[in-house]
């Protein structure tokens, strides 16, 4: 890493200590809070470790090479905004009337490192997340990072995050070393999530090696298409693989209006019920989607998608999310404020569901 980038990271994290913003959330119209639920942050330790790893092995995480080589023009801005939990972020939330952000670690987070380093970095990240929430308890909630590379350690971190750090759930950036969570070796993580009542946000990342070839051209490997294809495939593997028969109380959160899955419900149920479909699940795919999942609006601030998802899953199954700093609080709150749904549904999407799912009381 260059000297200037190291200095920059130090500067950004030091600046995070001082804040002059009021802790009082703005009075809002409508009588409900506005809570954004997929809000990205990172810590200097993750950036330093990732930069070191990619400098040694540029092929390890090709998306990261774009960032550190300077090919991604907004990297310095985005990095500063992800590390900051103080004036800049809170000011943008205030200006948009967003009361609270549920923070989670930038993808692929700890999942790009070897197991022991990933376990350590997850603890460091979660400790800093808990400290940030303690400084601003009415403005932030948080989802813990865990390292699926070591399922037992990840299960222990779920318990520590929920019980000792009082975080609000966990977030897993989809596949880990090209493996999906329907593999039973990962199921201690689900056991711990159910035991500690921790919802699991399955967040996209670049498709795994066995998938990514078809996405490598035209920038299709990331937010344009690859993220949604990877994450929806992963989640359908969990459903068809019987994860929710084994763990009926497991709660999961999906971004991007369910990564396309709500639109597929009719076909999933029709084909999933045919004798030619090889699976042993006990219910229709749609029943797991309705009972075990809640979707967020991240990157999908679009009335037709919102209304469709509410129609097929229910207004208690959609939560507001911006994906700051990749999304804009101002743009997305302006959209949902004016969205063509009832005020009762809007109250659920803006905060009622997040308060229930993430146990946000403060
Ligand atoms: Mn995101």
Short mmCIF file of C-alpha atoms and ligand atoms in Angstrom, two decimals:
data_model
loop_
_atom_site.label_atom_id
_atom_site.label_comp_id
_atom_site.label_asym_id
_atom_site.label_seq_id
_atom_site.Cartn_x
_atom_site.Cartn_y
_atom_site.Cartn_z
CA UNK A 1 0.00 0.00 0.00
CA UNK A 2 1.28 3.49 -0.78
CA UNK A 3 2.20 5.84 2.04
CA UNK A 4 -0.52 8.25 0.98
CA UNK A 5 -3.21 5.60 1.18
CA UNK A 6 -2.07 4.51 4.66
CA UNK A 7 -2.16 8.14 5.80
CA UNK A 8 -5.54 8.56 4.25
CA UNK A 9 -6.98 5.57 6.09
CA UNK A 10 -5.52 6.82 9.39
CA UNK A 11 -6.94 10.28 8.78
CA UNK A 12 -10.37 8.90 7.99
CA UNK A 13 -10.49 6.77 11.13
CA UNK A 14 -9.13 9.51 13.40
CA UNK A 15 -11.65 12.00 12.08
CA UNK A 16 -14.34 9.54 13.07
CA UNK A 17 -13.80 10.28 16.77
CA UNK A 18 -15.16 13.81 16.76
CA UNK A 19 -18.80 14.49 16.08
CA UNK A 20 -20.83 17.61 16.60
CA UNK A 21 -24.14 16.26 15.35
CA UNK A 22 -27.11 16.03 17.63
CA UNK A 23 -28.14 12.54 18.70
CA UNK A 24 -31.78 13.47 18.42
CA UNK A 25 -33.39 12.02 15.33
CA UNK A 26 -35.26 14.56 13.29
CA UNK A 27 -38.98 14.89 13.79
CA UNK A 28 -40.56 13.20 10.81
CA UNK A 29 -43.81 13.43 8.99
CA UNK A 30 -45.96 10.33 9.05
CA UNK A 31 -45.33 9.50 12.70
CA UNK A 32 -42.82 6.75 12.05
CA UNK A 33 -39.05 6.43 11.93
CA UNK A 34 -37.10 5.91 8.75
CA UNK A 35 -34.62 3.06 9.13
CA UNK A 36 -32.26 2.03 6.33
CA UNK A 37 -31.20 -1.59 6.62
CA UNK A 38 -28.28 -2.35 4.23
CA UNK A 39 -25.81 0.39 5.04
CA UNK A 40 -22.17 -0.29 4.30
CA UNK A 41 -19.18 0.41 6.49
CA UNK A 42 -15.67 -0.91 6.80
CA UNK A 43 -12.70 -0.57 9.15
CA UNK A 44 -9.07 0.33 8.34
CA UNK A 45 -7.86 -3.14 9.41
CA UNK A 46 -9.95 -4.80 6.68
CA UNK A 47 -8.74 -2.36 4.01
CA UNK A 48 -5.10 -2.83 5.00
CA UNK A 49 -5.39 -6.64 5.06
CA UNK A 50 -7.24 -6.73 1.73
CA UNK A 51 -4.72 -4.42 0.07
CA UNK A 52 -1.85 -6.57 1.33
CA UNK A 53 -3.54 -9.77 0.11
CA UNK A 54 -4.37 -8.41 -3.35
CA UNK A 55 -0.92 -6.86 -3.78
CA UNK A 56 0.57 -10.34 -3.20
CA UNK A 57 -2.03 -12.21 -5.24
CA UNK A 58 -3.90 -10.00 -7.74
CA UNK A 59 -6.13 -12.88 -8.94
CA UNK A 60 -7.53 -13.63 -5.49
CA UNK A 61 -10.40 -11.13 -5.67
CA UNK A 62 -10.42 -9.42 -9.10
CA UNK A 63 -12.91 -6.76 -8.04
CA UNK A 64 -10.47 -5.57 -5.42
CA UNK A 65 -7.65 -5.18 -7.93
CA UNK A 66 -9.78 -2.55 -9.73
CA UNK A 67 -10.04 -0.58 -6.50
CA UNK A 68 -6.42 -0.55 -5.40
CA UNK A 69 -5.04 -0.06 -8.90
CA UNK A 70 -6.97 3.21 -9.16
CA UNK A 71 -9.23 1.99 -11.98
CA UNK A 72 -12.35 2.69 -9.93
CA UNK A 73 -12.59 6.50 -9.94
CA UNK A 74 -14.66 6.92 -6.77
CA UNK A 75 -12.66 4.57 -4.56
CA UNK A 76 -11.13 7.20 -2.27
CA UNK A 77 -14.50 8.88 -1.71
CA UNK A 78 -16.33 5.62 -1.14
CA UNK A 79 -13.61 4.38 1.21
CA UNK A 80 -13.76 7.58 3.28
CA UNK A 81 -17.55 7.37 3.44
CA UNK A 82 -17.50 3.69 4.47
CA UNK A 83 -15.02 4.25 7.30
CA UNK A 84 -16.85 7.32 8.63
CA UNK A 85 -19.61 6.78 11.19
CA UNK A 86 -19.71 10.45 12.20
CA UNK A 87 -20.52 13.82 10.64
CA UNK A 88 -20.54 13.03 6.93
CA UNK A 89 -22.78 9.95 7.16
CA UNK A 90 -25.05 11.34 9.88
CA UNK A 91 -25.34 14.63 8.01
CA UNK A 92 -26.49 12.91 4.83
CA UNK A 93 -28.96 10.82 6.84
CA UNK A 94 -30.28 13.97 8.55
CA UNK A 95 -30.65 15.84 5.27
CA UNK A 96 -32.75 12.98 3.89
CA UNK A 97 -34.78 12.47 7.08
CA UNK A 98 -33.32 9.01 7.68
CA UNK A 99 -33.32 8.38 11.43
CA UNK A 100 -31.32 5.19 11.68
CA UNK A 101 -28.95 2.99 9.67
CA UNK A 102 -28.38 -0.74 10.16
CA UNK A 103 -24.66 -1.05 9.39
CA UNK A 104 -22.91 -4.02 7.82
CA UNK A 105 -19.39 -4.74 6.57
CA UNK A 106 -18.58 -4.09 2.90
CA UNK A 107 -18.48 -7.20 0.73
CA UNK A 108 -16.72 -9.60 0.61
CA UNK A 109 -15.67 -8.55 4.09
CA UNK A 110 -13.76 -11.18 6.05
CA UNK A 111 -14.72 -13.87 3.55
CA UNK A 112 -11.74 -13.12 1.29
CA UNK A 113 -9.12 -14.11 3.89
CA UNK A 114 -7.77 -17.42 5.16
CA UNK A 115 -9.68 -18.80 8.12
CA UNK A 116 -7.67 -17.68 11.16
CA UNK A 117 -7.15 -14.15 9.82
CA UNK A 118 -10.86 -13.96 8.90
CA UNK A 119 -11.93 -15.02 12.39
CA UNK A 120 -9.68 -12.35 13.93
CA UNK A 121 -10.82 -9.61 11.52
CA UNK A 122 -14.48 -10.43 12.20
CA UNK A 123 -13.94 -9.84 15.92
CA UNK A 124 -12.08 -6.56 15.28
CA UNK A 125 -14.85 -5.40 12.93
CA UNK A 126 -17.67 -6.33 15.28
CA UNK A 127 -15.98 -4.63 18.24
CA UNK A 128 -15.63 -1.39 16.25
CA UNK A 129 -19.21 -1.69 15.02
CA UNK A 130 -20.46 -2.05 18.61
CA UNK A 131 -18.40 0.99 19.64
CA UNK A 132 -19.88 3.06 16.81
CA UNK A 133 -23.39 2.08 17.88
CA UNK A 134 -22.56 2.94 21.50
CA UNK A 135 -21.53 6.45 20.40
CA UNK A 136 -24.81 6.89 18.48
CA UNK A 137 -27.37 4.48 19.94
CA UNK A 138 -30.37 6.21 18.36
CA UNK A 139 -28.77 6.43 14.92
CA UNK A 140 -27.15 3.04 14.35
CA UNK A 141 -27.87 -0.66 14.68
CA UNK A 142 -25.55 -3.30 13.25
CA UNK A 143 -25.14 -6.71 11.67
CA UNK A 144 -22.08 -8.69 12.72
CA UNK A 145 -19.50 -10.14 10.35
CA UNK A 146 -18.65 -13.83 10.75
CA UNK A 147 -16.10 -16.06 9.00
CA UNK A 148 -17.83 -19.11 7.47
CA UNK A 149 -14.31 -20.42 6.65
CA UNK A 150 -14.36 -21.68 10.27
CA UNK A 151 -17.98 -22.66 10.97
CA UNK A 152 -17.43 -23.34 14.69
CA UNK A 153 -15.69 -20.00 15.23
CA UNK A 154 -18.42 -18.29 13.19
CA UNK A 155 -21.08 -19.88 15.42
CA UNK A 156 -19.25 -18.61 18.52
CA UNK A 157 -19.03 -15.13 16.99
CA UNK A 158 -22.79 -15.16 16.32
CA UNK A 159 -23.33 -15.76 20.03
CA UNK A 160 -20.79 -13.11 21.10
CA UNK A 161 -22.20 -10.56 18.66
CA UNK A 162 -25.79 -11.08 19.81
CA UNK A 163 -25.22 -11.59 23.55
CA UNK A 164 -22.10 -9.57 24.49
CA UNK A 165 -22.10 -6.88 21.79
CA UNK A 166 -25.93 -6.63 21.54
CA UNK A 167 -25.82 -6.43 17.74
CA UNK A 168 -28.98 -6.96 15.69
CA UNK A 169 -28.16 -9.91 13.44
CA UNK A 170 -25.41 -11.09 11.13
CA UNK A 171 -24.57 -10.53 7.48
CA UNK A 172 -22.87 -13.08 5.24
CA UNK A 173 -21.56 -12.01 1.85
CA UNK A 174 -22.93 -15.04 0.03
CA UNK A 175 -20.42 -17.73 -1.06
CA UNK A 176 -17.19 -18.36 0.81
CA UNK A 177 -14.24 -19.74 -1.18
CA UNK A 178 -16.76 -20.68 -3.90
CA UNK A 179 -18.85 -22.76 -1.46
CA UNK A 180 -22.51 -22.23 -0.58
CA UNK A 181 -24.13 -22.49 2.84
CA UNK A 182 -26.36 -25.46 1.93
CA UNK A 183 -23.26 -27.60 2.59
CA UNK A 184 -23.98 -29.09 6.02
CA UNK A 185 -20.50 -28.24 7.29
CA UNK A 186 -21.77 -24.64 7.57
CA UNK A 187 -24.92 -25.51 9.52
CA UNK A 188 -23.44 -24.76 12.97
CA UNK A 189 -23.80 -21.12 11.86
CA UNK A 190 -27.56 -21.64 11.31
CA UNK A 191 -27.86 -23.45 14.66
CA UNK A 192 -26.23 -20.48 16.40
CA UNK A 193 -28.39 -18.00 14.49
CA UNK A 194 -31.58 -19.76 15.61
CA UNK A 195 -30.33 -20.21 19.20
CA UNK A 196 -29.50 -16.50 19.44
CA UNK A 197 -32.45 -15.28 17.37
CA UNK A 198 -30.11 -13.65 14.85
CA UNK A 199 -31.50 -12.89 11.39
CA UNK A 200 -28.96 -13.55 8.63
CA UNK A 201 -28.69 -11.00 5.81
CA UNK A 202 -27.40 -12.79 2.71
CA UNK A 203 -25.63 -10.01 0.82
CA UNK A 204 -24.31 -10.37 -2.75
CA UNK A 205 -20.74 -10.73 -3.81
CA UNK A 206 -19.02 -11.47 -7.13
CA UNK A 207 -20.06 -14.95 -8.42
CA UNK A 208 -17.83 -17.90 -7.48
CA UNK A 209 -15.27 -19.42 -9.87
CA UNK A 210 -17.65 -22.11 -11.16
CA UNK A 211 -20.13 -19.39 -12.20
CA UNK A 212 -18.28 -16.22 -13.00
CA UNK A 213 -17.05 -17.00 -16.54
CA UNK A 214 -20.39 -16.09 -18.08
CA UNK A 215 -20.41 -12.75 -16.26
CA UNK A 216 -16.87 -11.57 -16.91
CA UNK A 217 -17.66 -9.43 -19.98
CA UNK A 218 -19.47 -6.09 -20.07
CA UNK A 219 -19.14 -5.51 -16.27
CA UNK A 220 -21.84 -8.14 -15.72
CA UNK A 221 -20.00 -9.76 -12.80
CA UNK A 222 -21.16 -7.22 -10.24
CA UNK A 223 -24.19 -5.02 -9.49
CA UNK A 224 -25.51 -4.99 -13.07
CA UNK A 225 -26.40 -8.70 -13.00
CA UNK A 226 -23.87 -11.09 -11.42
CA UNK A 227 -24.66 -10.16 -7.81
CA UNK A 228 -28.36 -10.95 -8.14
CA UNK A 229 -27.76 -14.17 -10.10
CA UNK A 230 -25.23 -15.40 -7.55
CA UNK A 231 -27.27 -14.54 -4.47
CA UNK A 232 -30.60 -15.83 -5.80
CA UNK A 233 -28.90 -19.08 -6.82
CA UNK A 234 -27.35 -19.38 -3.38
CA UNK A 235 -30.67 -18.79 -1.63
CA UNK A 236 -32.53 -21.24 -3.86
CA UNK A 237 -29.89 -23.83 -2.96
CA UNK A 238 -30.70 -23.21 0.73
CA UNK A 239 -34.43 -23.64 0.08
CA UNK A 240 -34.19 -26.71 -2.18
CA UNK A 241 -31.49 -28.23 0.05
CA UNK A 242 -33.83 -28.35 3.04
CA UNK A 243 -32.14 -25.76 5.27
CA UNK A 244 -35.53 -24.36 6.34
CA UNK A 245 -36.98 -27.81 7.10
CA UNK A 246 -34.03 -28.34 9.42
CA UNK A 247 -34.23 -24.79 10.82
CA UNK A 248 -37.85 -23.64 10.49
CA UNK A 249 -37.23 -20.62 12.75
CA UNK A 250 -34.26 -19.36 10.72
CA UNK A 251 -34.85 -15.78 9.53
CA UNK A 252 -33.06 -14.41 6.48
CA UNK A 253 -32.92 -11.00 4.84
CA UNK A 254 -32.33 -10.45 1.14
CA UNK A 255 -31.48 -7.16 -0.56
CA UNK A 256 -32.45 -5.84 -3.99
CA UNK A 257 -36.13 -6.70 -3.54
CA UNK A 258 -35.32 -10.38 -3.01
CA UNK A 259 -32.73 -10.68 -5.81
CA UNK A 260 -35.49 -11.48 -8.32
CA UNK A 261 -36.92 -14.45 -6.42
CA UNK A 262 -40.40 -12.96 -5.71
CA UNK A 263 -40.96 -12.64 -9.47
CA UNK A 264 -40.21 -16.37 -9.87
CA UNK A 265 -42.63 -17.67 -7.21
CA UNK A 266 -45.18 -19.16 -9.60
CA UNK A 267 -42.54 -20.99 -11.61
CA UNK A 268 -40.62 -22.14 -8.53
CA UNK A 269 -43.76 -23.71 -7.09
CA UNK A 270 -44.87 -25.25 -10.39
CA UNK A 271 -41.52 -26.79 -11.35
CA UNK A 272 -40.47 -27.41 -7.74
CA UNK A 273 -43.54 -29.64 -7.29
CA UNK A 274 -42.94 -31.85 -10.33
CA UNK A 275 -41.82 -35.45 -9.78
CA UNK A 276 -38.89 -34.77 -12.11
CA UNK A 277 -37.51 -32.15 -9.68
CA UNK A 278 -35.00 -33.78 -7.36
CA UNK A 279 -35.50 -32.45 -3.85
CA UNK A 280 -36.93 -33.65 -0.55
CA UNK A 281 -38.25 -30.36 0.82
CA UNK A 282 -41.54 -30.53 2.72
CA UNK A 283 -43.23 -27.35 1.50
CA UNK A 284 -43.51 -25.25 -1.64
CA UNK A 285 -40.53 -22.98 -2.34
CA UNK A 286 -42.84 -19.95 -1.98
CA UNK A 287 -43.79 -20.96 1.56
CA UNK A 288 -40.18 -20.72 2.71
CA UNK A 289 -39.78 -17.40 0.87
CA UNK A 290 -42.84 -16.03 2.66
CA UNK A 291 -42.12 -17.44 6.13
CA UNK A 292 -38.34 -17.31 6.43
CA UNK A 293 -37.36 -14.25 4.36
CA UNK A 294 -37.77 -10.51 4.38
CA UNK A 295 -36.63 -8.42 1.42
CA UNK A 296 -35.11 -4.94 1.31
CA UNK A 297 -35.38 -2.20 -1.29
CA UNK A 298 -31.61 -1.67 -1.74
CA UNK A 299 -30.84 -0.60 -5.29
CA UNK A 300 -34.47 -1.17 -6.29
CA UNK A 301 -36.16 2.15 -5.56
CA UNK A 302 -38.87 1.50 -8.10
CA UNK A 303 -42.62 1.52 -7.47
CA UNK A 304 -43.54 -1.47 -9.70
CA UNK A 305 -41.01 -3.72 -7.93
CA UNK A 306 -42.11 -2.48 -4.48
CA UNK A 307 -45.81 -2.95 -5.19
CA UNK A 308 -45.27 -6.39 -6.72
CA UNK A 309 -43.20 -7.61 -3.77
CA UNK A 310 -45.79 -6.31 -1.29
CA UNK A 311 -48.54 -8.01 -3.32
CA UNK A 312 -46.90 -11.45 -3.39
CA UNK A 313 -45.14 -11.49 0.00
CA UNK A 314 -47.02 -8.93 2.13
CA UNK A 315 -46.18 -5.47 3.44
CA UNK A 316 -44.62 -7.07 6.53
CA UNK A 317 -41.94 -8.61 4.27
CA UNK A 318 -40.24 -5.52 2.80
CA UNK A 319 -37.77 -3.13 4.48
CA UNK A 320 -36.22 0.15 3.33
CA UNK A 321 -32.50 0.05 2.43
CA UNK A 322 -30.20 2.48 0.64
CA UNK A 323 -26.82 0.71 0.42
CA UNK A 324 -24.95 3.91 1.30
CA UNK A 325 -22.42 5.00 0.09
CA UNK A 326 -23.27 3.22 -3.16
CA UNK A 327 -26.84 4.50 -2.93
CA UNK A 328 -28.08 7.96 -1.93
CA UNK A 329 -30.15 8.62 1.21
CA UNK A 330 -31.67 11.69 -0.38
CA UNK A 331 -32.66 9.97 -3.64
CA UNK A 332 -34.07 6.82 -2.03
CA UNK A 333 -35.96 8.48 0.84
CA UNK A 334 -37.47 10.93 -1.64
CA UNK A 335 -38.65 7.93 -3.66
CA UNK A 336 -40.20 6.02 -0.76
CA UNK A 337 -41.77 9.17 0.73
CA UNK A 338 -43.71 9.56 -2.51
CA UNK A 339 -44.20 5.85 -3.35
CA UNK A 340 -47.69 4.80 -4.36
CA UNK A 341 -48.48 2.54 -1.36
CA UNK A 342 -50.70 3.10 1.69
CA UNK A 343 -49.39 5.03 4.71
CA UNK A 344 -49.79 1.89 6.83
CA UNK A 345 -47.63 -0.11 4.42
CA UNK A 346 -45.13 2.74 4.24
CA UNK A 347 -44.77 2.74 8.01
CA UNK A 348 -44.00 -1.00 7.91
CA UNK A 349 -41.48 -0.70 5.06
CA UNK A 350 -39.78 2.35 6.59
CA UNK A 351 -39.40 1.04 10.13
CA UNK A 352 -42.07 -1.29 11.55
CA UNK A 353 -40.55 -4.37 9.94
CA UNK A 354 -36.95 -3.40 10.77
CA UNK A 355 -37.91 -2.78 14.41
CA UNK A 356 -39.47 -6.26 14.56
CA UNK A 357 -36.83 -8.22 12.61
CA UNK A 358 -33.75 -6.54 14.13
CA UNK A 359 -35.32 -5.88 17.58
CA UNK A 360 -34.65 -2.15 17.35
CA UNK A 361 -36.22 -0.49 20.35
CA UNK A 362 -34.02 2.55 21.11
MN1 LIG B 1 -24.83 -3.65 -0.40
#
